[in-house]
Coordinates of C-alpha atoms in Angstrom, one line a residue:
X1 CA 20.5 57.8 -16.9
X2 CA 17.6 55.8 -15.6
X3 CA 15.3 53.9 -17.7
X4 CA 11.9 55.0 -17.8
X5 CA 8.9 52.8 -16.5
X6 CA 6.2 52.5 -19.0
X7 CA 2.8 51.2 -18.2
X8 CA 0.6 49.5 -20.9
X9 CA -3.1 48.7 -19.9
X10 CA -4.7 46.3 -22.4
X11 CA -8.5 46.0 -22.2
X12 CA -10.7 43.5 -24.0
X13 CA -14.0 44.9 -25.0
X14 CA -17.0 43.9 -22.9
X15 CA -19.7 41.4 -24.0
X16 CA -21.4 42.3 -27.3
X17 CA -24.4 41.1 -29.1
X18 CA -24.1 37.9 -31.0
X19 CA -22.3 38.1 -34.4
X20 CA -25.3 37.0 -36.4
X21 CA -27.2 40.0 -35.2
X22 CA -25.4 42.6 -37.3
X23 CA -22.3 43.1 -39.1
X24 CA -19.1 42.5 -36.9
X25 CA -17.8 46.2 -36.7
X26 CA -21.2 47.5 -35.8
X27 CA -21.9 44.8 -33.0
X28 CA -23.0 46.9 -29.7
X29 CA -22.7 45.9 -26.1
X30 CA -25.2 43.3 -24.6
X31 CA -26.6 44.1 -21.2
X32 CA -24.0 42.2 -19.6
X33 CA -21.2 44.3 -21.4
X34 CA -23.1 47.6 -20.3
X35 CA -22.9 46.3 -16.7
X36 CA -19.3 45.0 -16.8
X37 CA -17.4 47.8 -18.6
X38 CA -18.2 50.4 -15.8
X39 CA -16.9 48.1 -13.2
X40 CA -13.7 47.4 -15.3
X41 CA -13.3 51.3 -15.2
X42 CA -14.0 51.6 -11.4
X43 CA -11.6 48.8 -10.7
X44 CA -8.8 50.1 -13.0
X45 CA -9.3 53.6 -11.2
X46 CA -8.7 52.1 -7.9
X47 CA -5.4 50.4 -9.1
X48 CA -4.2 54.1 -9.6
X49 CA -2.5 53.4 -12.9
X50 CA -1.9 56.5 -14.8
X51 CA -3.1 56.7 -18.5
X52 CA -1.8 59.6 -20.7
X53 CA -3.3 58.1 -23.9
X54 CA -5.9 55.5 -24.8
X55 CA -5.7 53.9 -28.3
X56 CA -9.2 52.1 -29.0
X57 CA -10.5 50.0 -32.0
X58 CA -13.2 52.0 -33.7
X59 CA -15.6 48.9 -33.7
X60 CA -18.9 49.8 -32.0
X61 CA -18.3 47.4 -29.0
X62 CA -14.9 48.8 -28.1
X63 CA -15.9 52.5 -28.3
X64 CA -18.9 51.6 -26.2
X65 CA -16.7 49.8 -23.6
X66 CA -14.2 52.4 -23.5
X67 CA -17.0 55.2 -23.3
X68 CA -18.6 53.5 -20.1
X69 CA -15.1 53.0 -18.5
X70 CA -13.8 56.5 -18.9
X71 CA -16.2 58.1 -16.3
X72 CA -14.9 56.0 -13.7
X73 CA -11.3 57.3 -14.2
X74 CA -10.1 60.1 -12.1
X75 CA -8.0 61.5 -14.8
X76 CA -9.6 60.5 -18.4
X77 CA -6.8 60.2 -20.9
X78 CA -6.9 61.7 -24.5
X79 CA -8.5 58.9 -26.7
X80 CA -7.7 58.0 -30.2
X81 CA -9.8 55.6 -32.3
X82 CA -7.2 53.6 -34.2
X83 CA -8.1 51.7 -37.2
X84 CA -5.3 49.4 -36.9
X85 CA -6.7 48.1 -33.7
X86 CA -9.5 46.3 -35.4
X87 CA -8.7 42.6 -36.1
X88 CA -4.8 43.2 -35.2
X89 CA -2.7 40.4 -34.1
X90 CA -0.2 40.8 -31.4
X91 CA 2.6 42.1 -33.7
X92 CA 0.3 44.7 -35.2
X93 CA -0.4 45.8 -31.7
X94 CA 3.1 45.5 -30.3
X95 CA 4.1 48.1 -33.4
X96 CA 1.3 50.6 -31.9
X97 CA 3.2 50.3 -28.6
X98 CA 6.5 51.0 -30.4
X99 CA 5.2 54.0 -32.0
X100 CA 3.7 55.6 -28.6
X101 CA 5.2 59.2 -28.1
X102 CA 8.3 59.1 -25.8
X103 CA 6.9 61.9 -23.5
X104 CA 3.9 59.7 -22.4
X105 CA 4.4 56.7 -19.6
X106 CA 0.9 55.4 -19.5
X107 CA -0.7 53.8 -22.5
X108 CA -4.2 52.1 -22.8
X109 CA -5.1 49.8 -25.7
X110 CA -8.9 48.6 -26.0
X111 CA -9.3 45.9 -28.5
X112 CA -10.3 42.5 -29.5
X113 CA -9.2 38.9 -28.9
X114 CA -7.3 37.0 -30.1
X115 CA -5.0 40.0 -30.6
X116 CA -5.1 41.6 -27.3
X117 CA -4.5 38.2 -25.4
X118 CA -1.6 37.4 -27.7
X119 CA 0.0 40.8 -27.1
X120 CA -0.3 40.5 -23.3
X121 CA 0.9 36.8 -23.0
X122 CA 3.7 37.4 -25.4
X123 CA 4.9 40.8 -23.7
X124 CA 4.6 39.1 -20.2
X125 CA 8.2 37.8 -19.2
X126 CA 7.3 37.8 -15.6
X127 CA 4.9 38.5 -12.9
X128 CA 3.1 37.1 -9.7
X129 CA 2.9 33.2 -10.7
X130 CA -0.9 32.9 -10.1
X131 CA -1.7 36.0 -12.2
X132 CA 0.6 34.9 -15.0
X133 CA -1.1 31.5 -15.2
X134 CA -4.5 33.1 -15.1
X135 CA -3.5 35.4 -18.1
X136 CA -2.2 32.7 -20.1
X137 CA -5.4 30.7 -19.6
X138 CA -7.5 33.3 -21.4
X139 CA -8.5 36.9 -21.5
X140 CA -12.1 37.1 -20.8
X141 CA -14.5 40.0 -22.0
X142 CA -14.2 43.3 -20.0
X143 CA -10.8 42.1 -18.7
X144 CA -7.6 44.1 -18.4
X145 CA -4.1 43.5 -17.9
X146 CA -1.4 46.1 -16.5
X147 CA 2.0 45.6 -17.7
X148 CA 5.3 47.6 -17.1
X149 CA 8.1 47.8 -19.4
X150 CA 11.3 49.7 -18.7
X151 CA 13.0 52.1 -21.3
X152 CA 11.4 53.6 -24.5
X153 CA 8.4 52.4 -25.8
X154 CA 10.3 51.0 -28.9
X155 CA 12.1 48.7 -26.6
X156 CA 9.0 47.0 -25.6
X157 CA 9.4 43.3 -27.0
X158 CA 8.1 39.9 -26.3
X159 CA 9.1 38.6 -22.7
X160 CA 10.2 42.2 -21.7
X161 CA 7.4 43.3 -19.6
X162 CA 6.2 42.5 -16.1
X163 CA 2.6 41.7 -15.4
X164 CA 1.5 44.1 -12.6
X165 CA -2.3 43.3 -12.5
X166 CA -5.0 41.2 -14.4
X167 CA -8.6 41.7 -13.7
X168 CA -11.6 40.2 -15.1
X169 CA -15.5 40.5 -13.9
X170 CA -15.5 37.2 -12.5
X171 CA -12.9 38.1 -9.9
X172 CA -15.7 40.0 -7.9

């Protein structure tokens, strides 16, 4: 039996207002974030990556980022606002990947650094050398990475994914 290809799209929230303005959880997007999030959505739509389910941190800035990206997608996925994404580390995010329903082949996660950067750098086992180097050097606001894992979701593990794409607003 052939192993199923699964895609994980990891998105870092767009630029938010400074931390001193309000409680961290309630920080909204800054003007630049409101500009960059739809651009990320358009670019993701152009890539043709299918997403069946989006898990999004319930923090205001991540919700706003995703809500600005979704209208750009040709087939918007079901979205679940997942409390465990807020302040999650790489291990916590990997456990969410492993818990993805087996019938799905495309998962998006919209979250925060340093957790999202840890997740993608530790999952990434190979990919185009230049993309992998860029990914390892940082995960900017509004950036996304697309990774492919083979097999069931619970088989996703450190070093088991291929980096298919990495995009950040500075790329255009």
